Coordinates of C-alpha atoms in Angstrom, one line a residue:
Chain U
M1 CA 165.1 -54.5 -56.9
Q2 CA 166.0 -55.1 -60.6
W3 CA 166.9 -51.4 -61.0
F4 CA 169.7 -51.8 -58.5
D5 CA 171.2 -54.6 -60.5
N6 CA 171.1 -52.4 -63.5
F7 CA 171.9 -49.3 -61.6
F8 CA 175.4 -48.6 -63.0
E9 CA 175.3 -51.1 -65.9
T10 CA 172.7 -49.1 -67.7
R11 CA 174.7 -45.9 -67.7
S12 CA 175.3 -44.3 -71.0
R13 CA 176.8 -41.0 -71.9
R14 CA 175.6 -39.2 -74.9
A15 CA 176.2 -35.5 -74.8
A16 CA 179.8 -34.5 -75.0
Q17 CA 179.5 -31.3 -73.1
S18 CA 181.9 -28.4 -73.4
I19 CA 183.2 -26.7 -70.4
S20 CA 181.6 -23.4 -71.4
R21 CA 178.3 -25.0 -71.7
R22 CA 178.5 -26.5 -68.3
S23 CA 179.4 -23.1 -66.9
A24 CA 176.2 -21.8 -68.5
V25 CA 174.3 -24.6 -66.8
A26 CA 175.8 -23.8 -63.5
R27 CA 174.8 -20.1 -63.9
L28 CA 171.3 -21.1 -64.8
G29 CA 171.2 -23.4 -61.9
K30 CA 172.2 -20.6 -59.6
M31 CA 169.4 -18.5 -61.1
L32 CA 166.9 -21.2 -60.4
V33 CA 168.0 -22.1 -56.9
G34 CA 165.9 -20.5 -54.2
T35 CA 163.3 -19.4 -56.7
A36 CA 159.9 -21.0 -56.7
I37 CA 159.6 -21.8 -60.4
L38 CA 156.8 -23.2 -62.3
L39 CA 157.3 -25.6 -65.2
P40 CA 157.2 -23.5 -68.3
V41 CA 154.3 -24.1 -70.7
L42 CA 155.9 -24.7 -74.1
P43 CA 153.9 -23.4 -77.0
F44 CA 154.3 -26.8 -78.7
D45 CA 156.6 -29.7 -78.4
R46 CA 158.8 -30.0 -81.4
V47 CA 160.8 -32.8 -79.9
G48 CA 157.6 -34.7 -79.2
R49 CA 156.5 -34.2 -82.8
A50 CA 159.8 -35.4 -84.1
I51 CA 159.6 -38.5 -81.9
A52 CA 156.0 -39.2 -83.1
A53 CA 157.1 -38.9 -86.7
E54 CA 159.9 -41.4 -86.3
K55 CA 158.2 -43.6 -83.8
A56 CA 157.8 -46.6 -86.0
A57 CA 161.4 -46.4 -87.3
K58 CA 162.8 -46.0 -83.8
A59 CA 160.4 -48.1 -81.8
K60 CA 163.3 -50.1 -80.3
D61 CA 165.6 -47.1 -79.7
K62 CA 165.7 -46.6 -76.0
R63 CA 166.9 -43.0 -76.6
N64 CA 163.4 -42.3 -77.6
D65 CA 161.7 -44.4 -74.9
D66 CA 160.8 -42.1 -72.0
T67 CA 160.4 -45.1 -69.7
A68 CA 164.0 -46.2 -70.3
C69 CA 167.0 -44.8 -68.4
E70 CA 168.7 -44.3 -71.8
Y71 CA 166.0 -41.8 -72.9
W72 CA 167.9 -38.7 -74.2
R73 CA 166.5 -36.3 -71.6
Y74 CA 167.7 -38.4 -68.7
C75 CA 171.4 -37.7 -69.2
A76 CA 171.8 -36.2 -65.8
L77 CA 168.7 -37.6 -64.0
D78 CA 169.1 -39.3 -60.6
G79 CA 165.8 -40.7 -59.4
F80 CA 162.7 -42.6 -60.3
L81 CA 161.1 -41.9 -63.7
C82 CA 157.6 -40.3 -63.4
T83 CA 156.7 -41.9 -66.7
C84 CA 156.7 -45.2 -64.7
C85 CA 154.7 -43.8 -61.9
G86 CA 151.5 -42.4 -63.5
G87 CA 153.0 -39.2 -64.8
T88 CA 154.6 -38.1 -68.1
I89 CA 157.9 -36.6 -69.1
S90 CA 156.7 -33.2 -68.0
S91 CA 153.7 -33.9 -65.7
C92 CA 153.7 -35.2 -62.2
P93 CA 151.5 -38.1 -61.2
P94 CA 148.1 -37.4 -59.7
G95 CA 148.1 -36.4 -56.0
T96 CA 151.7 -35.0 -56.1
E97 CA 153.0 -31.5 -56.5
V98 CA 155.8 -30.1 -58.6
S99 CA 159.0 -29.3 -56.7
K100 CA 159.5 -25.5 -56.1
V101 CA 163.2 -25.8 -56.6
T102 CA 165.1 -27.9 -59.1
W103 CA 168.4 -28.4 -60.9
V104 CA 169.2 -28.4 -64.6
G105 CA 171.1 -30.6 -66.9
T106 CA 172.1 -30.3 -70.6
C107 CA 171.2 -33.2 -72.8
H108 CA 171.8 -33.9 -76.5
N109 CA 168.7 -34.8 -78.6
P110 CA 169.7 -37.4 -81.2
N111 CA 166.6 -36.6 -83.2
D112 CA 167.5 -33.0 -84.1
G113 CA 171.1 -32.8 -83.1
K114 CA 170.5 -30.0 -80.6
D115 CA 171.4 -29.7 -76.9
Y116 CA 168.6 -28.9 -74.5
L117 CA 168.4 -27.6 -71.0
I118 CA 166.4 -30.1 -69.0
S119 CA 164.8 -29.2 -65.6
Y120 CA 164.8 -32.3 -63.4
N121 CA 161.9 -31.3 -61.1
D122 CA 160.9 -33.7 -58.5
C123 CA 157.3 -34.6 -57.9
C124 CA 156.6 -34.3 -54.2
G125 CA 154.1 -35.7 -51.6
G126 CA 152.9 -39.1 -50.6
V127 CA 155.1 -42.2 -50.9
T128 CA 158.2 -42.7 -53.0
C129 CA 157.4 -44.4 -56.3
N130 CA 160.5 -46.6 -56.3
R131 CA 160.1 -47.7 -60.0
C132 CA 162.4 -47.2 -62.9
G133 CA 165.4 -45.8 -60.9
C134 CA 168.0 -44.2 -63.1
N135 CA 171.3 -42.4 -62.3
F136 CA 173.2 -40.3 -64.9
N137 CA 175.6 -37.6 -63.9
E138 CA 176.7 -35.6 -67.0
G139 CA 177.5 -32.1 -65.8
E140 CA 176.6 -33.0 -62.2
R141 CA 178.7 -31.4 -59.5
P142 CA 178.9 -31.6 -55.7
G143 CA 176.7 -29.4 -53.5
Y144 CA 179.0 -26.4 -53.7
R145 CA 177.3 -26.1 -57.2
M146 CA 173.8 -26.7 -55.9
G147 CA 172.1 -25.8 -59.2
V148 CA 173.8 -28.8 -60.8
H149 CA 173.7 -31.2 -57.9
N150 CA 171.6 -34.4 -57.8
D151 CA 172.5 -36.1 -54.5
I152 CA 169.7 -34.1 -52.8
N153 CA 166.0 -34.2 -52.3
W154 CA 164.6 -31.4 -54.5
C155 CA 161.3 -31.6 -52.6
M156 CA 163.1 -29.9 -49.7
A157 CA 161.3 -26.6 -50.2
N158 CA 157.8 -28.0 -50.7
S159 CA 155.1 -28.3 -48.0
S160 CA 155.6 -32.1 -48.2
N161 CA 159.2 -33.1 -48.4
S162 CA 158.4 -36.6 -49.6
Y163 CA 160.0 -37.5 -52.9
H164 CA 157.8 -39.4 -55.4
C165 CA 159.5 -39.3 -58.8
T166 CA 161.4 -37.0 -61.3
V167 CA 160.3 -35.4 -64.5
A168 CA 162.6 -34.1 -67.3
A169 CA 161.1 -31.0 -68.8
V170 CA 162.7 -29.0 -71.6
V171 CA 163.2 -25.4 -70.5
G172 CA 165.3 -24.2 -73.4
T173 CA 168.1 -24.9 -75.8
A174 CA 171.8 -24.8 -74.9
E175 CA 174.1 -23.1 -77.3
K176 CA 176.9 -25.2 -78.5
T177 CA 180.2 -23.4 -78.0
K178 CA 183.7 -24.6 -78.0
G179 CA 185.0 -24.8 -74.4
Chain X
M1 CA 138.2 -57.7 -19.9
L2 CA 138.8 -60.1 -22.7
A3 CA 142.4 -58.9 -23.0
G4 CA 142.9 -59.4 -19.3
K5 CA 141.6 -63.0 -19.5
I6 CA 144.0 -63.7 -22.4
R7 CA 146.9 -62.3 -20.5
K8 CA 146.1 -64.6 -17.6
I9 CA 145.9 -67.6 -19.9
F10 CA 149.2 -66.8 -21.4
A11 CA 150.8 -66.2 -18.1
G12 CA 149.6 -69.5 -16.8
A13 CA 150.8 -71.2 -20.0
I14 CA 154.3 -69.9 -19.4
I15 CA 154.4 -71.1 -15.8
V16 CA 153.2 -74.6 -17.0
A17 CA 155.7 -74.6 -19.8
A18 CA 158.5 -73.6 -17.4
S19 CA 157.6 -76.3 -14.9
C20 CA 157.4 -78.9 -17.6
H21 CA 161.0 -78.6 -18.7
V22 CA 162.7 -81.9 -18.5
Q23 CA 166.3 -82.8 -18.9
G24 CA 167.5 -83.2 -22.5
E25 CA 165.1 -80.7 -24.0
V26 CA 165.9 -77.2 -25.2
P27 CA 166.2 -75.0 -22.1
I28 CA 163.7 -72.2 -21.5
D29 CA 165.1 -68.9 -22.8
K30 CA 165.3 -65.7 -20.9
L31 CA 164.4 -62.8 -23.1
T32 CA 167.0 -60.0 -22.9
V33 CA 168.2 -56.9 -24.8
L34 CA 171.9 -56.7 -25.7
N35 CA 174.2 -53.8 -25.5
L36 CA 176.9 -53.5 -28.1
P37 CA 180.1 -55.3 -27.0
P38 CA 183.3 -53.3 -26.5
A39 CA 184.3 -51.9 -29.8
S40 CA 187.1 -53.2 -31.9
P41 CA 189.0 -50.8 -34.2
Y42 CA 187.1 -52.4 -37.0
R43 CA 183.6 -51.5 -36.0
L44 CA 181.8 -50.0 -39.0
Y45 CA 179.0 -47.4 -39.2
L46 CA 177.1 -47.6 -42.6
S47 CA 174.7 -44.7 -43.3
D48 CA 171.7 -45.7 -45.5
M49 CA 169.4 -43.1 -46.9
V50 CA 166.9 -45.9 -47.7
I51 CA 166.0 -44.1 -50.9
S52 CA 162.6 -45.9 -51.4
H53 CA 161.3 -44.5 -48.1
F54 CA 163.8 -42.0 -46.8
V55 CA 161.5 -40.6 -44.1
D56 CA 163.0 -43.5 -42.2
S57 CA 166.7 -43.6 -42.9
K58 CA 169.1 -45.7 -40.8
L59 CA 172.6 -46.3 -39.6
M60 CA 173.8 -49.9 -39.6
I61 CA 176.5 -51.0 -37.3
I62 CA 178.7 -53.9 -38.5
D63 CA 181.6 -55.8 -37.0
G64 CA 184.3 -55.2 -39.6
E65 CA 186.0 -58.6 -39.0
S66 CA 183.0 -61.0 -39.1
L67 CA 180.9 -58.6 -41.3
N68 CA 178.0 -59.4 -39.0
V69 CA 175.4 -56.7 -38.4
I70 CA 175.4 -55.9 -34.6
G71 CA 173.0 -53.0 -34.4
H72 CA 170.9 -50.2 -35.9
V73 CA 170.1 -46.6 -35.2
A74 CA 167.1 -44.9 -36.6
L75 CA 168.2 -41.7 -38.4
G76 CA 164.8 -40.1 -39.1
M77 CA 164.2 -38.3 -42.4
T78 CA 167.5 -38.4 -44.5
G79 CA 169.5 -38.3 -41.3
H80 CA 173.3 -37.8 -41.1
A81 CA 175.4 -39.4 -38.4
T82 CA 178.7 -38.8 -36.8
L83 CA 180.5 -40.2 -33.8
T84 CA 181.7 -38.0 -30.9
P85 CA 185.5 -37.8 -30.5
D86 CA 185.4 -40.2 -27.6
R87 CA 183.1 -42.6 -29.5
S88 CA 180.6 -42.6 -26.7
E89 CA 177.7 -41.1 -28.6
I90 CA 176.3 -41.1 -32.1
L91 CA 175.0 -37.6 -33.1
V92 CA 172.3 -37.3 -35.8
S93 CA 171.3 -34.3 -37.8
T94 CA 167.7 -35.0 -38.9
A95 CA 164.0 -34.0 -39.1
Y96 CA 160.7 -35.6 -38.6
M97 CA 157.4 -34.9 -40.3
T98 CA 154.5 -35.0 -37.8
K99 CA 152.4 -37.1 -40.2
L100 CA 155.1 -39.3 -41.6
N101 CA 155.3 -37.8 -45.1
R102 CA 153.5 -34.5 -44.4
G103 CA 152.6 -32.2 -41.6
E104 CA 155.0 -30.0 -39.6
R105 CA 158.7 -30.6 -40.1
I106 CA 160.6 -30.8 -36.8
G107 CA 164.3 -30.3 -37.0
Q108 CA 166.5 -31.8 -34.4
M109 CA 169.8 -33.3 -33.4
D110 CA 169.4 -36.7 -31.9
V111 CA 172.0 -38.0 -29.4
W112 CA 172.3 -41.8 -29.2
D113 CA 174.3 -43.8 -26.7
A114 CA 176.9 -45.7 -28.7
T115 CA 176.8 -48.7 -26.4
T116 CA 173.1 -49.2 -25.6
L117 CA 171.9 -47.6 -28.8
K118 CA 169.2 -45.8 -26.7
L119 CA 168.2 -42.2 -27.4
K120 CA 169.8 -39.9 -24.8
A121 CA 168.7 -36.4 -25.9
E122 CA 166.9 -34.5 -28.6
I123 CA 167.9 -30.9 -29.3
N124 CA 165.6 -28.7 -31.3
V125 CA 167.2 -27.0 -34.3
P126 CA 165.8 -25.1 -37.3
P127 CA 164.2 -27.6 -39.7
K128 CA 166.8 -27.0 -42.5
H129 CA 169.1 -30.0 -42.4
S130 CA 170.3 -31.1 -45.8
Q131 CA 168.0 -33.8 -47.1
S132 CA 170.6 -35.5 -49.2
F133 CA 172.8 -38.6 -49.5
P134 CA 174.8 -39.3 -46.4
Y135 CA 178.4 -38.1 -46.8
R136 CA 181.1 -37.4 -44.2
G137 CA 180.9 -33.7 -43.6
K138 CA 177.1 -33.3 -43.3
I139 CA 177.6 -33.3 -39.5
R140 CA 180.8 -33.0 -37.6
T141 CA 181.9 -32.1 -34.1
S142 CA 184.7 -29.7 -33.1
A143 CA 187.9 -31.5 -32.0
D144 CA 186.9 -31.1 -28.3
G145 CA 183.4 -32.5 -29.0
R146 CA 181.6 -29.4 -27.6
M147 CA 180.3 -27.8 -30.8
V148 CA 178.4 -29.7 -33.4
F149 CA 178.1 -28.4 -37.0
M150 CA 175.3 -29.5 -39.3
Q151 CA 175.0 -28.8 -43.0
N152 CA 171.7 -27.2 -44.0
S153 CA 170.1 -26.7 -47.4
T154 CA 166.9 -24.9 -48.2
P155 CA 168.5 -25.1 -50.9
A156 CA 170.5 -22.1 -49.7
S157 CA 173.5 -23.4 -47.8
S158 CA 174.1 -22.7 -44.1
V159 CA 175.6 -24.5 -41.1
T160 CA 173.7 -25.0 -37.8
V161 CA 175.8 -24.8 -34.6
V162 CA 174.8 -26.8 -31.6
D163 CA 176.5 -26.7 -28.2
R164 CA 176.5 -30.3 -27.1
V165 CA 177.6 -29.5 -23.5
A166 CA 174.8 -26.9 -23.0
G167 CA 172.4 -29.1 -25.0
K168 CA 171.1 -26.2 -27.1
F169 CA 171.0 -24.7 -30.6
V170 CA 173.5 -21.8 -30.8
T171 CA 173.2 -20.2 -34.3
E172 CA 172.9 -20.6 -38.0
I173 CA 175.8 -19.4 -40.2
A174 CA 175.2 -18.7 -43.8
T175 CA 177.7 -20.4 -46.2
P176 CA 176.4 -19.5 -49.6
G177 CA 177.9 -21.4 -52.5
C178 CA 179.8 -23.7 -50.1
W179 CA 179.2 -27.2 -49.0
M180 CA 180.3 -29.8 -46.3
I181 CA 182.0 -29.3 -43.0
Y182 CA 185.7 -29.8 -42.4
V183 CA 187.0 -29.5 -38.8
P184 CA 190.7 -29.3 -37.7
Q185 CA 192.0 -31.4 -34.8
S186 CA 194.5 -28.9 -33.3
V187 CA 191.9 -26.2 -32.6
S188 CA 188.2 -26.4 -31.8
D189 CA 187.0 -22.9 -32.6
R190 CA 186.5 -23.1 -36.4
F191 CA 185.2 -25.1 -39.3
S192 CA 185.9 -24.9 -43.1
T193 CA 183.6 -25.6 -46.0
M194 CA 184.3 -26.2 -49.7
C195 CA 183.1 -23.6 -52.2
G196 CA 182.1 -23.7 -55.8
D197 CA 184.4 -20.8 -56.7
G198 CA 187.4 -23.2 -56.0
T199 CA 188.2 -22.0 -52.5
M200 CA 187.6 -23.0 -48.9
L201 CA 185.8 -20.7 -46.5
T202 CA 186.9 -20.9 -42.9
V203 CA 184.6 -19.6 -40.2
K204 CA 186.1 -18.8 -36.8
L205 CA 183.8 -18.9 -33.8
D206 CA 183.6 -17.1 -30.5
A207 CA 183.4 -18.8 -27.1
E208 CA 179.6 -19.2 -27.6
G209 CA 179.9 -20.8 -31.0
K210 CA 178.8 -17.7 -33.0
A211 CA 180.6 -16.6 -36.2
L212 CA 183.5 -14.3 -35.4
E213 CA 185.5 -14.1 -38.6
R214 CA 185.2 -15.5 -42.1
K215 CA 188.2 -16.0 -44.4
K216 CA 188.4 -17.5 -47.9
S217 CA 191.5 -19.4 -49.0
A218 CA 193.2 -18.8 -52.3
K219 CA 191.5 -20.5 -55.2
F220 CA 192.9 -24.0 -55.6
F221 CA 190.5 -26.0 -57.8
D222 CA 188.2 -25.5 -60.8
A223 CA 184.7 -26.9 -60.3
D224 CA 184.0 -26.8 -64.0
D225 CA 187.2 -28.3 -65.4
D226 CA 188.2 -30.7 -62.6
A227 CA 185.8 -30.7 -59.6
L228 CA 186.9 -32.0 -56.2
F229 CA 184.9 -34.7 -54.5
T230 CA 183.7 -33.3 -51.2
S231 CA 184.3 -36.5 -49.3
G232 CA 187.9 -36.2 -48.0
A233 CA 190.1 -38.3 -45.8
Q234 CA 191.3 -36.6 -42.7
A235 CA 194.7 -36.8 -40.8
D236 CA 194.9 -34.2 -38.0
D237 CA 194.4 -30.8 -39.6
N238 CA 194.7 -32.0 -43.2
Y239 CA 192.1 -33.3 -45.5
T240 CA 193.1 -35.2 -48.7
F241 CA 190.6 -35.0 -51.6
V242 CA 190.6 -36.4 -55.0
S243 CA 189.3 -34.7 -58.1
F244 CA 187.0 -36.0 -60.9
K245 CA 189.9 -36.2 -63.3
G246 CA 192.3 -37.9 -60.8
N247 CA 194.3 -35.3 -59.0
V248 CA 195.1 -35.4 -55.3
Q249 CA 194.6 -32.3 -53.3
T250 CA 195.6 -31.9 -49.6
V251 CA 194.2 -28.9 -47.7
N252 CA 195.2 -27.8 -44.2
V253 CA 192.2 -26.3 -42.3
A254 CA 193.9 -25.2 -39.0
G255 CA 194.5 -21.6 -39.8
D256 CA 192.3 -18.6 -40.2
A257 CA 192.1 -19.4 -43.9
A258 CA 192.6 -22.9 -45.4
V259 CA 195.9 -23.6 -47.2
A260 CA 196.1 -26.0 -50.1
E261 CA 199.2 -27.9 -51.2
A262 CA 200.1 -28.3 -54.8
P263 CA 197.9 -31.0 -56.4
W264 CA 199.5 -34.2 -57.9
P265 CA 198.1 -36.8 -60.3
L266 CA 197.0 -40.3 -59.4
A267 CA 197.4 -41.6 -62.9
T268 CA 200.4 -41.9 -65.2
A269 CA 200.1 -40.8 -68.8
A270 CA 199.2 -44.3 -69.8
D271 CA 196.5 -44.5 -67.1
V272 CA 195.0 -41.3 -68.2
K273 CA 194.8 -42.6 -71.8
A274 CA 192.9 -45.6 -70.5
G275 CA 190.6 -43.2 -68.7
W276 CA 191.4 -44.2 -65.1
R277 CA 189.6 -41.8 -62.7
P278 CA 188.4 -41.8 -59.1
G279 CA 184.7 -42.5 -58.6
G280 CA 181.9 -43.1 -56.1
Y281 CA 180.4 -41.4 -53.1
Q282 CA 183.4 -41.8 -50.7
P283 CA 186.2 -42.4 -53.1
V284 CA 189.3 -41.9 -50.9
A285 CA 190.4 -43.3 -47.5
L286 CA 193.6 -42.7 -45.5
H287 CA 195.6 -44.8 -43.1
E288 CA 197.5 -42.1 -41.2
K289 CA 200.1 -44.4 -39.5
S290 CA 201.4 -45.8 -42.8
G291 CA 200.9 -42.6 -44.8
R292 CA 198.8 -44.3 -47.4
I293 CA 195.7 -43.3 -49.3
F294 CA 193.3 -45.8 -51.0
V295 CA 191.3 -44.6 -53.9
A296 CA 188.3 -46.2 -55.8
M297 CA 189.3 -46.1 -59.5
H298 CA 187.3 -46.9 -62.6
A299 CA 188.6 -47.1 -66.2
K300 CA 187.1 -45.4 -69.3
G301 CA 186.1 -42.5 -67.2
K302 CA 184.7 -39.3 -68.7
E303 CA 182.4 -36.4 -67.9
G304 CA 179.6 -37.8 -65.8
S305 CA 181.4 -41.0 -64.7
H306 CA 182.3 -39.7 -61.3
K307 CA 179.9 -41.9 -59.4
N308 CA 180.9 -45.1 -61.3
P309 CA 181.9 -48.0 -59.1
A310 CA 185.6 -49.1 -58.7
K311 CA 187.2 -51.5 -61.1
E312 CA 190.3 -51.3 -58.9
I313 CA 191.4 -49.9 -55.6
W314 CA 194.8 -48.1 -55.9
A315 CA 197.0 -47.4 -52.9
F316 CA 199.4 -44.5 -52.8
D317 CA 202.3 -43.4 -50.6
L318 CA 200.9 -39.9 -49.7
A319 CA 204.3 -38.3 -49.0
G320 CA 206.1 -39.9 -51.9
K321 CA 203.1 -39.2 -54.2
K322 CA 203.5 -42.7 -55.7
R323 CA 201.3 -45.6 -56.4
I324 CA 202.4 -48.7 -54.4
D325 CA 199.6 -51.1 -54.9
R326 CA 196.5 -51.9 -56.9
A327 CA 193.8 -54.5 -56.1
P328 CA 190.4 -55.6 -57.5
G329 CA 187.7 -52.9 -56.8
H330 CA 184.8 -55.1 -55.8
H331 CA 182.4 -52.6 -57.4
A332 CA 183.1 -50.2 -54.5
T333 CA 181.7 -46.7 -54.4
V334 CA 182.7 -46.1 -50.7
I335 CA 186.1 -46.7 -49.3
A336 CA 187.2 -46.6 -45.6
A337 CA 190.2 -47.6 -43.6
S338 CA 190.7 -48.5 -39.9
R339 CA 193.0 -46.5 -37.7
G340 CA 196.1 -47.6 -35.8
D341 CA 198.0 -50.9 -36.2
A342 CA 197.0 -53.9 -38.3
P343 CA 194.9 -51.7 -40.7
K344 CA 192.0 -53.0 -42.7
V345 CA 190.4 -51.4 -45.8
F346 CA 186.7 -51.6 -46.4
A347 CA 185.0 -51.3 -49.7
Y348 CA 181.3 -50.9 -49.9
S349 CA 179.3 -51.2 -53.2
T350 CA 176.2 -49.0 -53.2
D351 CA 174.5 -50.8 -56.0
K352 CA 175.5 -54.4 -55.1
S353 CA 175.0 -53.7 -51.4
T354 CA 178.1 -55.7 -50.6
L355 CA 180.9 -55.0 -48.2
S356 CA 184.5 -56.2 -48.8
V357 CA 187.3 -56.2 -46.3
F358 CA 191.0 -56.2 -47.1
N359 CA 194.0 -56.8 -44.8
A360 CA 196.0 -53.6 -45.4
T361 CA 199.1 -54.3 -43.2
G362 CA 201.2 -54.7 -46.4
K363 CA 199.8 -55.1 -49.8
L364 CA 196.0 -55.1 -50.0
K365 CA 194.8 -58.7 -49.4
H366 CA 191.1 -59.5 -49.9
L367 CA 189.7 -61.3 -46.9
K368 CA 186.0 -61.6 -47.5
T369 CA 182.9 -60.1 -49.1
A370 CA 179.4 -60.2 -47.6
G371 CA 176.0 -58.7 -48.2
P372 CA 173.4 -57.5 -48.8
F373 CA 173.5 -54.7 -46.2
A374 CA 171.8 -51.4 -47.0
E375 CA 169.4 -50.2 -49.6
F376 CA 171.3 -47.1 -50.6
A377 CA 174.3 -46.5 -48.4
T378 CA 176.9 -43.8 -49.4
Q379 CA 178.9 -43.3 -46.2
L380 CA 181.0 -45.7 -44.2
D381 CA 182.8 -44.7 -40.9
V382 CA 185.2 -46.7 -38.9
Q383 CA 185.5 -46.8 -35.1

């Protein structure tokens, strides 16, 4: 259980979020809760391209390693990384299904300096992957703000409530405003 | 046929073995099943979500003096447990899938005998219980023990009401935007719940347990700027909470609407500069008789650090609003205190899976640390 040893030690905090931005996230979370949403299909992945271009230079930078807890999109992820379980940053592993409900964090991309809204969908069904456990809580709030709460099984609304792992899909940019 | 023959062979072997016992050898054992011994004030109930396979969560019962494990209760899928007021039963809000991790989801409240740890009753409820980390407040009984309140999430929030005496589901009460259950001790006909708009909602019930009246408190916290942890420490009708940035907030839940006292800070200006903040899953405990609260505190806190383990445990005089002690934190994320005389404080570390016990009669004095216990425990209750 190496991940437990590193559970808190590997924490890092990158995005200094403003209050107003968190409020926006909370509002978005409310919008998403109770709605069966599908992962959006982005026309192209600018972030992915940026990462590819700088891959050689930043090979050792965990902020660009999507199998590391420190990867920039994981700033508010609490769960097992799908990238360690047969999935990708935005795809669930074979045999699972995307959670119908989810919660949203705001993370800072060090590659382009922008803040992004990240949907932490769980992948559901079968057994729990139990690999690459990470726990970051920027902007996370207790269950009275369910849209930004991560102490809960987001497979709760699926036909199988089993939790497998968590993806971190970009669903938009967050405007940076002074809070 | 073959099995029958094997059974006969084994039965014969046992008789031969028993008759062959001679003086000086290890005596033949009689196989038995224990009941729990009479409870001390330091019996602990540690709720473990078992995050790697939470279709099978569990409650671990620990002697808080020896730190020996003395029993387990199966909590089903992400179950939440509470003791009845007389401590004779353990009530569990849970669900079961008919094919382990798929199939039909069956919602129920399990009733366990707190001495034999045998299942006494299963009461069917809507399959909506909150599949989430165990926290105090996911299941509570009314002060008289008759009504049981269970937190649901679909993810829409609601509370299931069960009549324990009648042994049946009563109703489901919508509690949108609110979370966790807080019950007063002076009255049994209501519960309160904490809401994201910075208020408490109090729901008053009729004789059957159905919602009669709903009243919001005045706004007393800001979930964006300084959110309150939902795990509070109870004394009679009052719950004492701490906030992410380190304020103490006591709320009385006995009336038709909850009433909050003025908040006060845990940290001095110098402490704030060093980033001292509360953290963990159950960050505050209270010893009512001595009027002290114990808070898990970490340094260099900031947005997102609210589940960080404790570097220190701070003790405060609740009435005087003054820090009176600080002790090493033992990486705690869960703090609990015994009741009555000769208090002890317990500090559980979720990530280290260790339990530390302190003599709390005067200044906190570390007695021992043991582990590992659970896989992912976030709630600790004391007898």
